[in-house]
mmCIF file of C-alpha atoms and ligand atoms in Angstrom:
data_model
loop_
_atom_site.group_PDB
_atom_site.id
_atom_site.type_symbol
_atom_site.label_atom_id
_atom_site.label_comp_id
_atom_site.label_asym_id
_atom_site.label_seq_id
_atom_site.Cartn_x
_atom_site.Cartn_y
_atom_site.Cartn_z
ATOM 1 C CA MET A 131 6.767 -34.942 -4.266
ATOM 2 C CA LYS A 132 5.120 -32.586 -2.107
ATOM 3 C CA SER A 133 2.348 -30.224 -3.602
ATOM 4 C CA PHE A 134 -0.324 -27.988 -2.913
ATOM 5 C CA SER A 135 -3.488 -27.135 -3.668
ATOM 6 C CA LYS A 136 -5.288 -23.854 -2.580
ATOM 7 C CA SER A 137 -6.127 -20.487 -4.312
ATOM 8 C CA PHE A 138 -3.585 -18.064 -3.950
ATOM 9 C CA THR A 139 -6.088 -15.364 -4.431
ATOM 10 C CA GLN A 140 -8.758 -16.743 -2.549
ATOM 11 C CA GLN A 141 -9.109 -14.240 0.664
ATOM 12 C CA GLU A 142 -11.008 -14.772 3.433
ATOM 13 C CA SER A 143 -14.808 -14.536 3.496
ATOM 14 C CA LEU A 144 -16.269 -11.121 5.173
ATOM 15 C CA PRO A 145 -17.140 -11.299 8.992
ATOM 16 C CA GLU A 146 -20.965 -12.732 9.341
ATOM 17 C CA ALA A 147 -21.132 -8.677 11.143
ATOM 18 C CA SER A 148 -20.249 -7.190 7.723
ATOM 19 C CA ILE A 149 -22.907 -9.258 5.836
ATOM 20 C CA ASP A 150 -25.395 -8.466 8.525
ATOM 21 C CA ALA A 151 -24.686 -4.287 7.957
ATOM 22 C CA ALA A 152 -24.650 -4.848 4.382
ATOM 23 C CA THR A 153 -27.865 -6.151 3.994
ATOM 24 C CA SER A 154 -29.282 -3.956 7.063
ATOM 25 C CA ILE A 155 -28.054 -1.090 4.649
ATOM 26 C CA MET A 156 -29.049 -2.564 0.948
ATOM 27 C CA ARG A 157 -33.043 -2.980 3.106
ATOM 28 C CA SER A 158 -32.728 0.897 3.785
ATOM 29 C CA GLY A 159 -32.211 2.212 0.570
ATOM 30 C CA ARG A 160 -29.952 4.699 1.709
ATOM 31 C CA LEU A 161 -26.222 3.673 0.137
ATOM 32 C CA HIS A 162 -25.194 7.211 -0.437
ATOM 33 C CA ARG A 163 -23.412 8.756 2.260
ATOM 34 C CA TYR A 164 -24.775 12.010 2.474
ATOM 35 C CA ASN A 165 -28.264 10.020 2.116
ATOM 36 C CA THR A 166 -29.178 10.339 5.608
ATOM 37 C CA LEU A 167 -32.263 10.540 7.819
ATOM 38 C CA PRO A 168 -31.970 13.769 10.171
ATOM 39 C CA ASN A 169 -29.750 13.594 12.706
ATOM 40 C CA GLU A 170 -28.413 10.030 11.287
ATOM 41 C CA LEU A 171 -24.509 9.597 10.347
ATOM 42 C CA SER A 172 -23.637 7.255 7.921
ATOM 43 C CA GLU A 173 -21.910 4.002 7.703
ATOM 44 C CA THR A 174 -19.317 6.144 6.247
ATOM 45 C CA ASP A 175 -19.562 8.510 8.346
ATOM 46 C CA TYR A 176 -18.333 6.535 11.600
ATOM 47 C CA LEU A 177 -15.913 4.669 9.268
ATOM 48 C CA GLU A 178 -13.996 7.873 8.699
ATOM 49 C CA ILE A 179 -14.480 8.381 12.375
ATOM 50 C CA GLU A 180 -13.439 4.768 13.700
ATOM 51 C CA PHE A 181 -10.249 4.639 11.068
ATOM 52 C CA ALA A 182 -9.488 8.515 12.226
ATOM 53 C CA LYS A 183 -10.300 6.864 15.966
ATOM 54 C CA TYR A 184 -7.892 3.411 14.448
ATOM 55 C CA MET A 185 -4.373 5.822 13.875
ATOM 56 C CA ASP A 186 -5.287 8.114 16.492
ATOM 57 C CA VAL A 187 -5.581 11.034 13.851
ATOM 58 C CA PRO A 188 -8.285 13.932 13.887
ATOM 59 C CA TYR A 189 -9.045 13.375 10.091
ATOM 60 C CA CYS A 190 -9.929 11.490 7.410
ATOM 61 C CA LEU A 191 -11.724 10.844 4.305
ATOM 62 C CA ALA A 192 -13.152 7.365 3.023
ATOM 63 C CA CYS A 193 -13.044 7.133 -1.283
ATOM 64 C CA SER A 194 -13.683 4.968 -3.691
ATOM 65 C CA SER A 195 -10.040 3.455 -3.981
ATOM 66 C CA GLY A 196 -6.476 3.280 -2.881
ATOM 67 C CA GLY A 197 -5.154 5.064 -6.321
ATOM 68 C CA TYR A 198 -8.044 8.033 -6.100
ATOM 69 C CA ALA A 199 -6.829 8.688 -2.820
ATOM 70 C CA LEU A 200 -3.391 8.781 -3.444
ATOM 71 C CA HIS A 201 -4.062 11.056 -6.950
ATOM 72 C CA ILE A 202 -6.282 13.601 -4.753
ATOM 73 C CA ALA A 203 -3.526 13.694 -2.179
ATOM 74 C CA MET A 204 -1.306 14.729 -4.932
ATOM 75 C CA ARG A 205 -3.710 17.427 -5.826
ATOM 76 C CA ALA A 206 -4.621 18.580 -1.688
ATOM 77 C CA ALA A 207 -0.842 19.229 -1.702
ATOM 78 C CA GLY A 208 -0.940 21.835 -4.575
ATOM 79 C CA ILE A 209 0.756 20.069 -6.665
ATOM 80 C CA ASN A 210 1.065 21.465 -10.388
ATOM 81 C CA LYS A 211 1.610 20.348 -13.699
ATOM 82 C CA GLY A 212 5.807 19.856 -13.934
ATOM 83 C CA ASP A 213 6.612 19.549 -10.175
ATOM 84 C CA LYS A 214 8.705 16.786 -9.300
ATOM 85 C CA VAL A 215 7.743 14.313 -7.057
ATOM 86 C CA LEU A 216 10.194 12.061 -5.606
ATOM 87 C CA CYS A 217 8.915 8.360 -5.452
ATOM 88 C CA ASN A 218 10.495 4.419 -5.019
ATOM 89 C CA ALA A 219 11.052 2.793 -8.513
ATOM 90 C CA PHE A 220 9.883 -0.425 -6.255
ATOM 91 C CA THR A 221 6.673 -0.245 -6.309
ATOM 92 C CA LEU A 222 3.186 -0.591 -8.390
ATOM 93 C CA ALA A 223 1.944 0.991 -11.294
ATOM 94 C CA PRO A 224 -0.704 2.671 -9.620
ATOM 95 C CA VAL A 225 1.693 4.683 -7.637
ATOM 96 C CA PRO A 226 3.459 6.611 -10.295
ATOM 97 C CA GLY A 227 -0.395 6.755 -12.156
ATOM 98 C CA ALA A 228 -1.046 8.654 -9.248
ATOM 99 C CA ILE A 229 1.370 11.288 -9.595
ATOM 100 C CA HIS A 230 1.201 11.039 -13.733
ATOM 101 C CA ASN A 231 -3.085 11.974 -13.115
ATOM 102 C CA SER A 232 -1.725 15.278 -11.441
ATOM 103 C CA GLY A 233 0.569 16.247 -14.132
ATOM 104 C CA ALA A 234 3.663 15.968 -11.889
ATOM 105 C CA ILE A 235 7.189 14.078 -13.229
ATOM 106 C CA PRO A 236 7.961 10.822 -10.702
ATOM 107 C CA ILE A 237 11.365 11.270 -9.387
ATOM 108 C CA LEU A 238 12.355 7.530 -9.236
ATOM 109 C CA VAL A 239 14.433 6.673 -6.723
ATOM 110 C CA ASP A 240 16.910 3.325 -6.087
ATOM 111 C CA VAL A 241 15.436 0.647 -3.500
ATOM 112 C CA ASP A 242 18.417 -0.906 -1.026
ATOM 113 C CA SER A 243 18.781 -4.368 -0.592
ATOM 114 C CA ASP A 244 16.235 -4.683 1.999
ATOM 115 C CA TYR A 245 13.578 -3.576 -0.334
ATOM 116 C CA LYS A 246 13.654 -0.055 1.175
ATOM 117 C CA ILE A 247 13.854 3.420 -0.454
ATOM 118 C CA ASP A 248 17.948 4.243 -1.074
ATOM 119 C CA PHE A 249 18.580 6.639 1.574
ATOM 120 C CA GLU A 250 22.067 7.691 -0.970
ATOM 121 C CA ASP A 251 20.091 7.847 -3.427
ATOM 122 C CA LEU A 252 17.454 9.885 -2.137
ATOM 123 C CA GLU A 253 19.368 12.523 -0.804
ATOM 124 C CA LEU A 254 21.186 13.043 -3.981
ATOM 125 C CA LYS A 255 17.956 13.131 -5.943
ATOM 126 C CA ALA A 256 16.244 15.511 -3.339
ATOM 127 C CA LYS A 257 19.436 17.336 -3.473
ATOM 128 C CA VAL A 258 19.707 17.593 -7.509
ATOM 129 C CA SER A 259 16.209 17.518 -8.642
ATOM 130 C CA GLY A 260 14.607 20.585 -7.248
ATOM 131 C CA ALA A 261 11.429 18.161 -6.136
ATOM 132 C CA ARG A 262 9.178 19.903 -2.992
ATOM 133 C CA PHE A 263 7.307 16.606 -2.742
ATOM 134 C CA PHE A 264 7.881 12.940 -1.833
ATOM 135 C CA MET A 265 5.579 9.919 -2.440
ATOM 136 C CA LEU A 266 6.865 6.999 0.090
ATOM 137 C CA SER A 267 5.437 3.951 -0.681
ATOM 138 C CA HIS A 268 6.095 1.668 2.198
ATOM 139 C CA MET A 269 5.807 -1.041 -0.723
ATOM 140 C CA ARG A 270 4.886 -4.862 0.298
ATOM 141 C CA GLY A 271 5.030 -3.522 4.066
ATOM 142 C CA HIS A 272 8.651 -2.594 4.208
ATOM 143 C CA ILE A 273 8.955 -0.038 6.116
ATOM 144 C CA ALA A 274 12.179 2.147 5.831
ATOM 145 C CA ASP A 275 14.262 4.001 8.716
ATOM 146 C CA MET A 276 11.143 6.712 9.681
ATOM 147 C CA ASP A 277 13.245 9.082 11.571
ATOM 148 C CA ARG A 278 15.752 9.496 8.819
ATOM 149 C CA ILE A 279 12.819 9.767 6.452
ATOM 150 C CA VAL A 280 11.715 12.603 8.519
ATOM 151 C CA LYS A 281 14.639 13.871 9.019
ATOM 152 C CA LEU A 282 15.342 14.375 5.167
ATOM 153 C CA CYS A 283 12.355 15.673 4.356
ATOM 154 C CA LYS A 284 12.806 18.187 7.227
ATOM 155 C CA GLN A 285 15.907 18.959 5.689
ATOM 156 C CA TYR A 286 15.034 19.317 1.677
ATOM 157 C CA ASP A 287 12.123 20.779 2.745
ATOM 158 C CA LEU A 288 9.908 17.781 1.000
ATOM 159 C CA PHE A 289 6.361 17.488 1.368
ATOM 160 C CA LEU A 290 5.665 13.786 2.904
ATOM 161 C CA ILE A 291 2.649 11.494 0.996
ATOM 162 C CA GLU A 292 3.043 7.656 2.446
ATOM 163 C CA ASP A 293 1.308 5.180 0.757
ATOM 164 C CA CYS A 294 0.534 2.536 3.208
ATOM 165 C CA ALA A 295 -1.300 0.686 1.007
ATOM 166 C CA HIS A 296 0.590 -1.999 2.585
ATOM 167 C CA THR A 297 1.218 -1.229 5.857
ATOM 168 C CA MET A 298 -2.484 -0.604 6.893
ATOM 169 C CA GLY A 299 -2.357 -1.899 10.766
ATOM 170 C CA ALA A 300 2.254 -1.297 10.750
ATOM 171 C CA SER A 301 3.755 0.852 12.765
ATOM 172 C CA TRP A 302 7.595 2.358 13.390
ATOM 173 C CA GLN A 303 8.858 2.465 17.099
ATOM 174 C CA GLY A 304 5.025 2.151 17.807
ATOM 175 C CA LYS A 305 3.912 5.026 15.642
ATOM 176 C CA LYS A 306 1.154 3.697 12.925
ATOM 177 C CA SER A 307 2.660 3.904 9.353
ATOM 178 C CA GLY A 308 0.725 6.795 8.041
ATOM 179 C CA THR A 309 1.170 9.501 10.696
ATOM 180 C CA PHE A 310 4.647 10.177 9.690
ATOM 181 C CA GLY A 311 4.075 12.638 6.573
ATOM 182 C CA ASP A 312 1.577 15.338 5.296
ATOM 183 C CA ILE A 313 -0.517 13.252 3.776
ATOM 184 C CA ALA A 314 -0.941 9.229 3.795
ATOM 185 C CA CYS A 315 -2.973 7.002 1.579
ATOM 186 C CA PHE A 316 -4.972 3.599 2.341
ATOM 187 C CA SER A 317 -6.783 0.707 0.177
ATOM 188 C CA ALA A 318 -9.830 -1.519 1.108
ATOM 189 C CA GLN A 319 -9.261 -3.141 -2.341
ATOM 190 C CA THR A 320 -9.745 -6.998 -1.947
ATOM 191 C CA TYR A 321 -5.794 -7.790 -1.815
ATOM 192 C CA LYS A 322 -5.278 -5.484 1.109
ATOM 193 C CA HIS A 323 -5.439 -5.448 4.793
ATOM 194 C CA ILE A 324 -9.444 -5.189 4.926
ATOM 195 C CA ASN A 325 -11.404 -5.967 1.786
ATOM 196 C CA SER A 326 -14.360 -3.646 0.135
ATOM 197 C CA GLY A 327 -13.747 -4.713 -3.470
ATOM 198 C CA GLU A 328 -12.796 -1.202 -3.903
ATOM 199 C CA GLY A 329 -12.191 1.743 -1.382
ATOM 200 C CA GLY A 330 -9.760 3.779 0.191
ATOM 201 C CA PHE A 331 -8.683 6.295 2.453
ATOM 202 C CA LEU A 332 -6.884 9.408 2.917
ATOM 203 C CA ILE A 333 -5.269 11.387 6.339
ATOM 204 C CA SER A 334 -3.662 14.330 6.659
ATOM 205 C CA PRO A 335 -3.103 16.675 9.896
ATOM 206 C CA HIS A 336 -3.486 19.707 8.533
ATOM 207 C CA ASP A 337 -6.860 21.320 7.942
ATOM 208 C CA ASP A 338 -6.389 22.986 4.798
ATOM 209 C CA ILE A 339 -5.453 19.925 2.780
ATOM 210 C CA MET A 340 -8.156 17.933 4.472
ATOM 211 C CA ALA A 341 -10.839 20.570 3.355
ATOM 212 C CA ARG A 342 -9.330 20.472 -0.230
ATOM 213 C CA ALA A 343 -9.257 17.066 -0.321
ATOM 214 C CA ILE A 344 -13.062 16.184 0.817
ATOM 215 C CA VAL A 345 -14.498 18.873 -1.582
ATOM 216 C CA TYR A 346 -12.284 17.456 -4.352
ATOM 217 C CA SER A 347 -13.241 13.716 -2.900
ATOM 218 C CA GLY A 348 -17.168 15.265 -4.495
ATOM 219 C CA SER A 349 -18.911 16.733 -1.211
ATOM 220 C CA TYR A 350 -20.390 18.899 -3.226
ATOM 221 C CA MET A 351 -21.260 22.096 -0.604
ATOM 222 C CA LEU A 352 -22.430 18.895 2.420
ATOM 223 C CA PHE A 353 -18.445 18.717 3.467
ATOM 224 C CA ASP A 354 -20.212 19.905 6.981
ATOM 225 C CA ARG A 355 -21.759 17.069 7.342
ATOM 226 C CA HIS A 356 -18.149 15.199 7.646
ATOM 227 C CA GLN A 357 -17.696 14.210 11.309
ATOM 228 C CA ALA A 358 -13.852 13.662 11.195
ATOM 229 C CA ALA A 359 -12.693 16.692 9.551
ATOM 230 C CA PRO A 360 -11.753 20.472 10.307
ATOM 231 C CA PRO A 361 -13.386 23.071 10.837
ATOM 232 C CA LYS A 362 -16.363 25.055 8.903
ATOM 233 C CA GLU A 363 -13.855 27.544 8.926
ATOM 234 C CA ALA A 364 -11.502 25.744 7.135
ATOM 235 C CA PHE A 365 -13.839 25.518 3.611
ATOM 236 C CA ASN A 366 -14.506 29.241 3.660
ATOM 237 C CA ASP A 367 -11.890 29.482 0.455
ATOM 238 C CA ILE A 368 -11.293 25.866 -0.407
ATOM 239 C CA ARG A 369 -14.905 25.339 -1.317
ATOM 240 C CA TYR A 370 -14.937 27.760 -4.083
ATOM 241 C CA GLU A 371 -11.656 26.941 -5.365
ATOM 242 C CA THR A 372 -11.450 23.236 -5.389
ATOM 243 C CA PRO A 373 -12.992 21.225 -8.212
ATOM 244 C CA ASN A 374 -15.014 18.451 -7.386
ATOM 245 C CA TYR A 375 -13.660 15.058 -8.593
ATOM 246 C CA SER A 376 -16.289 12.479 -7.599
ATOM 247 C CA GLY A 377 -14.823 9.572 -5.733
ATOM 248 C CA ARG A 378 -16.541 9.054 -2.711
ATOM 249 C CA MET A 379 -17.174 5.919 -0.416
ATOM 250 C CA ASP A 380 -20.519 4.505 -0.342
ATOM 251 C CA ASN A 381 -22.628 3.484 2.607
ATOM 252 C CA LEU A 382 -22.091 -0.317 1.786
ATOM 253 C CA ARG A 383 -18.348 -0.700 1.414
ATOM 254 C CA ALA A 384 -18.660 1.368 4.828
ATOM 255 C CA ALA A 385 -21.090 -0.856 6.861
ATOM 256 C CA ILE A 386 -18.533 -4.236 4.942
ATOM 257 C CA LEU A 387 -15.259 -2.144 6.912
ATOM 258 C CA ARG A 388 -16.264 -1.647 10.037
ATOM 259 C CA PRO A 389 -16.431 -4.676 10.887
ATOM 260 C CA GLN A 390 -12.823 -5.224 9.780
ATOM 261 C CA LEU A 391 -11.375 -2.740 11.041
ATOM 262 C CA GLU A 392 -12.704 -4.012 14.366
ATOM 263 C CA ALA A 393 -10.234 -7.150 13.957
ATOM 264 C CA LEU A 394 -7.707 -5.314 11.556
ATOM 265 C CA ASP A 395 -5.220 -5.934 14.660
ATOM 266 C CA GLU A 396 -5.714 -9.537 15.037
ATOM 267 C CA GLN A 397 -5.279 -10.410 11.707
ATOM 268 C CA CYS A 398 -2.215 -8.442 11.324
ATOM 269 C CA GLN A 399 -1.039 -11.154 13.996
ATOM 270 C CA ARG A 400 -2.662 -14.125 11.627
ATOM 271 C CA TRP A 401 -0.456 -12.684 8.635
ATOM 272 C CA ASN A 402 2.845 -12.274 10.541
ATOM 273 C CA THR A 403 2.629 -15.499 12.378
ATOM 274 C CA ARG A 404 2.353 -17.050 8.718
ATOM 275 C CA TYR A 405 5.105 -14.999 7.423
ATOM 276 C CA ARG A 406 7.643 -16.246 10.142
ATOM 277 C CA LEU A 407 7.057 -19.779 9.412
ATOM 278 C CA LEU A 408 7.500 -19.123 5.890
ATOM 279 C CA GLU A 409 10.714 -17.818 6.774
ATOM 280 C CA LYS A 410 12.091 -19.902 8.894
ATOM 281 C CA THR A 411 11.766 -22.843 6.844
ATOM 282 C CA LEU A 412 13.106 -20.814 3.634
ATOM 283 C CA ASN A 413 15.955 -19.527 5.425
ATOM 284 C CA GLN A 414 17.482 -23.031 5.301
ATOM 285 C CA SER A 415 18.414 -22.571 1.624
ATOM 286 C CA VAL A 416 21.429 -21.269 0.902
ATOM 287 C CA HIS A 417 20.374 -19.535 -1.932
ATOM 288 C CA ILE A 418 17.198 -17.659 -0.407
ATOM 289 C CA SER A 419 18.084 -14.570 0.876
ATOM 290 C CA LEU A 420 15.218 -12.776 3.339
ATOM 291 C CA PRO A 421 15.354 -8.912 4.503
ATOM 292 C CA LYS A 422 16.480 -7.866 7.671
ATOM 293 C CA ARG A 423 13.352 -6.542 9.266
ATOM 294 C CA SER A 424 14.150 -4.259 12.367
ATOM 295 C CA VAL A 425 13.008 -4.293 15.555
ATOM 296 C CA ASP A 426 11.725 -1.168 15.333
ATOM 297 C CA GLU A 427 9.388 -2.112 12.358
ATOM 298 C CA GLU A 428 5.826 -3.653 13.464
ATOM 299 C CA PHE A 429 5.055 -4.586 10.073
ATOM 300 C CA VAL A 430 1.948 -6.419 8.410
ATOM 301 C CA ALA A 431 3.145 -9.304 6.199
ATOM 302 C CA SER A 432 0.653 -9.703 4.005
ATOM 303 C CA SER A 433 3.124 -11.225 1.479
ATOM 304 C CA ILE A 434 6.477 -12.141 1.539
ATOM 305 C CA GLN A 435 9.459 -11.545 -0.571
ATOM 306 C CA PHE A 436 13.346 -12.531 -0.712
ATOM 307 C CA SER A 437 15.621 -12.701 -3.097
ATOM 308 C CA LEU A 438 17.323 -15.701 -5.128
ATOM 309 C CA VAL A 439 21.329 -15.070 -4.302
ATOM 310 C CA GLY A 440 23.289 -15.423 -7.639
ATOM 311 C CA PHE A 441 20.797 -17.234 -10.400
ATOM 312 C CA SER A 442 20.447 -16.113 -13.575
ATOM 313 C CA SER A 443 17.156 -15.173 -15.198
ATOM 314 C CA LYS A 444 16.499 -18.550 -17.122
ATOM 315 C CA GLN A 445 17.075 -20.191 -13.313
ATOM 316 C CA ILE A 446 14.448 -18.265 -11.957
ATOM 317 C CA LYS A 447 11.807 -18.225 -14.775
ATOM 318 C CA GLN A 448 12.377 -21.835 -13.935
ATOM 319 C CA CYS A 449 11.784 -21.635 -10.423
ATOM 320 C CA VAL A 450 8.754 -19.565 -11.116
ATOM 321 C CA LYS A 451 7.524 -22.245 -13.175
ATOM 322 C CA ASP A 452 8.414 -25.460 -11.477
ATOM 323 C CA CYS A 453 7.133 -23.639 -8.137
ATOM 324 C CA SER A 454 3.539 -23.210 -10.457
ATOM 325 C CA GLU A 455 3.329 -26.770 -11.531
ATOM 326 C CA ARG A 456 3.675 -27.874 -7.810
ATOM 327 C CA GLY A 457 0.906 -25.103 -6.842
ATOM 328 C CA VAL A 458 2.457 -22.700 -5.526
ATOM 329 C CA VAL A 459 2.338 -19.387 -7.373
ATOM 330 C CA ILE A 460 5.655 -16.753 -7.129
ATOM 331 C CA LYS A 461 6.202 -13.699 -8.438
ATOM 332 C CA TRP A 462 9.400 -12.496 -10.365
ATOM 333 C CA PHE A 463 9.823 -8.536 -10.151
ATOM 334 C CA GLY A 464 12.940 -8.617 -12.389
ATOM 335 C CA ALA A 465 10.781 -9.996 -15.197
ATOM 336 C CA SER A 466 11.284 -7.758 -18.824
ATOM 337 C CA GLU A 467 7.134 -7.840 -19.591
ATOM 338 C CA PRO A 468 4.864 -6.390 -17.204
ATOM 339 C CA GLU A 469 2.566 -9.562 -15.799
ATOM 340 C CA GLY A 470 -0.380 -9.852 -13.986
ATOM 341 C CA TYR A 471 -0.188 -6.963 -11.076
ATOM 342 C CA THR A 472 3.980 -7.114 -11.364
ATOM 343 C CA SER A 473 5.348 -4.066 -13.173
ATOM 344 C CA ARG A 474 8.974 -3.177 -13.650
ATOM 345 C CA TYR A 475 9.640 0.796 -13.625
ATOM 346 C CA ASP A 476 10.969 0.501 -16.798
ATOM 347 C CA SER A 477 7.647 -0.467 -18.257
ATOM 348 C CA TRP A 478 6.194 2.663 -17.580
ATOM 349 C CA ARG A 479 7.022 4.179 -20.610
ATOM 350 C CA TYR A 480 4.803 7.670 -20.392
ATOM 351 C CA ILE A 481 7.482 8.951 -17.542
ATOM 352 C CA ASP A 482 9.480 10.782 -20.106
ATOM 353 C CA GLN A 483 12.789 11.556 -17.818
ATOM 354 C CA MET A 484 13.820 7.724 -17.221
ATOM 355 C CA PRO A 485 16.694 7.430 -14.485
ATOM 356 C CA ALA A 486 19.206 4.817 -15.111
ATOM 357 C CA LEU A 487 18.632 2.833 -12.220
ATOM 358 C CA PRO A 488 21.057 0.037 -12.112
ATOM 359 C CA LYS A 489 20.807 -0.831 -8.470
ATOM 360 C CA THR A 490 17.099 -1.063 -8.761
ATOM 361 C CA GLU A 491 17.551 -3.066 -11.668
ATOM 362 C CA ARG A 492 19.924 -6.025 -9.808
ATOM 363 C CA ILE A 493 18.074 -6.106 -7.152
ATOM 364 C CA LEU A 494 14.476 -6.951 -8.710
ATOM 365 C CA SER A 495 16.510 -9.068 -10.946
ATOM 366 C CA ASN A 496 16.457 -11.381 -8.201
ATOM 367 C CA LEU A 497 13.483 -10.358 -6.191
ATOM 368 C CA VAL A 498 10.304 -13.123 -6.113
ATOM 369 C CA ASP A 499 7.082 -11.452 -4.505
ATOM 370 C CA MET A 500 4.770 -14.029 -2.799
ATOM 371 C CA ARG A 501 0.761 -13.653 -1.682
ATOM 372 C CA ILE A 502 -0.088 -14.935 1.656
ATOM 373 C CA PRO A 503 -3.718 -15.121 1.591
ATOM 374 C CA LEU A 504 -5.010 -16.196 5.240
ATOM 375 C CA THR A 505 -6.807 -18.527 3.573
ATOM 376 C CA PHE A 506 -3.643 -20.488 4.031
ATOM 377 C CA SER A 507 -3.062 -22.268 7.807
ATOM 378 C CA GLU A 508 0.290 -22.635 9.559
ATOM 379 C CA GLN A 509 0.598 -26.088 7.868
ATOM 380 C CA ASP A 510 0.030 -24.483 4.670
ATOM 381 C CA CYS A 511 2.539 -21.939 5.107
ATOM 382 C CA THR A 512 5.579 -24.222 6.368
ATOM 383 C CA LEU A 513 4.532 -26.923 3.100
ATOM 384 C CA ILE A 514 4.544 -23.554 0.698
ATOM 385 C CA ALA A 515 7.476 -22.740 1.944
ATOM 386 C CA GLU A 516 9.081 -26.647 1.441
ATOM 387 C CA ILE A 517 7.912 -27.140 -1.563
ATOM 388 C CA ILE A 518 9.696 -23.327 -2.524
ATOM 389 C CA VAL A 519 13.160 -24.630 -1.121
ATOM 390 C CA ASP A 520 12.643 -28.039 -3.242
ATOM 391 C CA VAL A 521 12.381 -26.443 -6.255
ATOM 392 C CA VAL A 522 15.076 -24.182 -5.596
ATOM 393 C CA GLU A 523 17.844 -26.341 -4.324
ATOM 394 C CA ALA A 524 17.060 -28.433 -8.024
ATOM 395 C CA CYS A 525 16.997 -25.309 -9.749
ATOM 396 C CA SER A 526 20.557 -24.493 -8.053
ATOM 397 C CA THR A 527 22.007 -27.317 -9.378
ATOM 398 C CA LYS A 528 20.961 -26.560 -13.267
ATOM 399 C CA GLU A 529 22.252 -23.966 -16.197
HETATM 400 C C1 PLP B 407 -3.229 -1.470 -4.010
HETATM 401 C C2 PLP B 407 -2.189 -0.192 -3.969
HETATM 402 C C3 PLP B 407 -2.008 0.676 -4.326
HETATM 403 C C4 PLP B 407 -3.261 1.619 -4.726
HETATM 404 O O1 PLP B 407 -4.494 0.656 -4.216
HETATM 405 P P1 PLP B 407 -6.373 0.621 -5.321
HETATM 406 O O2 PLP B 407 -7.112 0.435 -3.918
HETATM 407 O O3 PLP B 407 -6.338 -0.465 -5.522
HETATM 408 O O4 PLP B 407 -6.331 2.152 -6.254
HETATM 409 C C5 PLP B 407 -1.483 1.855 -4.219
HETATM 410 N N1 PLP B 407 -0.433 1.483 -4.013
HETATM 411 C C6 PLP B 407 0.144 0.257 -3.646
HETATM 412 C C7 PLP B 407 1.468 -0.198 -3.485
HETATM 413 C C8 PLP B 407 -1.036 -0.640 -4.327
HETATM 414 O O5 PLP B 407 -0.530 -2.002 -3.877
#
């Protein structure tokens, strides 16, 4: 019987250039982003300039985590206590958490069978909820039709915040994910596309929003030191009106991220090669259904999702267990109890007005998720998919 032995949570080591940069910044002792010599730009400044350039946007703020970026995005957008924020029901806990942190109320929207936001439910809830804000989570890198999203936001006057934790490096019709809305947030946490342990970015094309985000992040009165930032005048009133919610990035993290950003596009290709190999073998089973991927969607597959067609909860639990015994770690989004990083929307019980989401419940009930760390070779991916197919075929005959 085939089995697999590598770890599903082992990332690659950082590039030598990152390690060298880390040593050098530690030798300097100047780890705080505003601790610079006269006329010196900090590693954090350079990282912001480079990320803005990579995204082809004017401004960027580096901060302490993706979840923190989402939180100050809410604040900078002017969200007040009790405001309603539309948000996919299929996402990870930091997203509704950031909405809650700003005092707002998440209005959860259904997912469709390709794991993207469901347009019918989105339009209905945009109409009836009175929400003026929309947090679109490109969950697990599945990018919805962005033309339709932008049109709908215009039509209903929705302020769009993109959660790009899983789409750093991805595009829709050649335009970078994160450049469609009013604000976009990214994560540099270990399991995302560049790795500084913790870290995040916020971008926005709006001067006032960017100025607020920078002051929120804990810039004291040093905001004019930011390079990928709006002109000083943008801070005129904002610096008095905006509290300091301290959550800056430091130079050590920035230093190790810069070489990784340079290699990002290449890494994205490596993820996608692995995804296509997994997809090809998984497609051999009639019990496994993979989402259709639009030609417009240049995704980054740092993970893979598929549905076990017609399987009962009992069969899926058996599959997860049997895969695990053969070294393949898959997660089930339909589990009633939250586990590890995976939780279903109905376990976020702090949300007061939890809507009924029968469609999402049905889709999540068969949805399986697997990480694709780049420490897996292409052969590893084929082997893993063969094991999954074996297990699924065996489980399909048992009730
Ligand atoms: C990881 C993640 C975040 C938050 O990022 P952190 O850097 O871990 O705070 C937000 N949204 C999604 C979908 C994520 O997976």
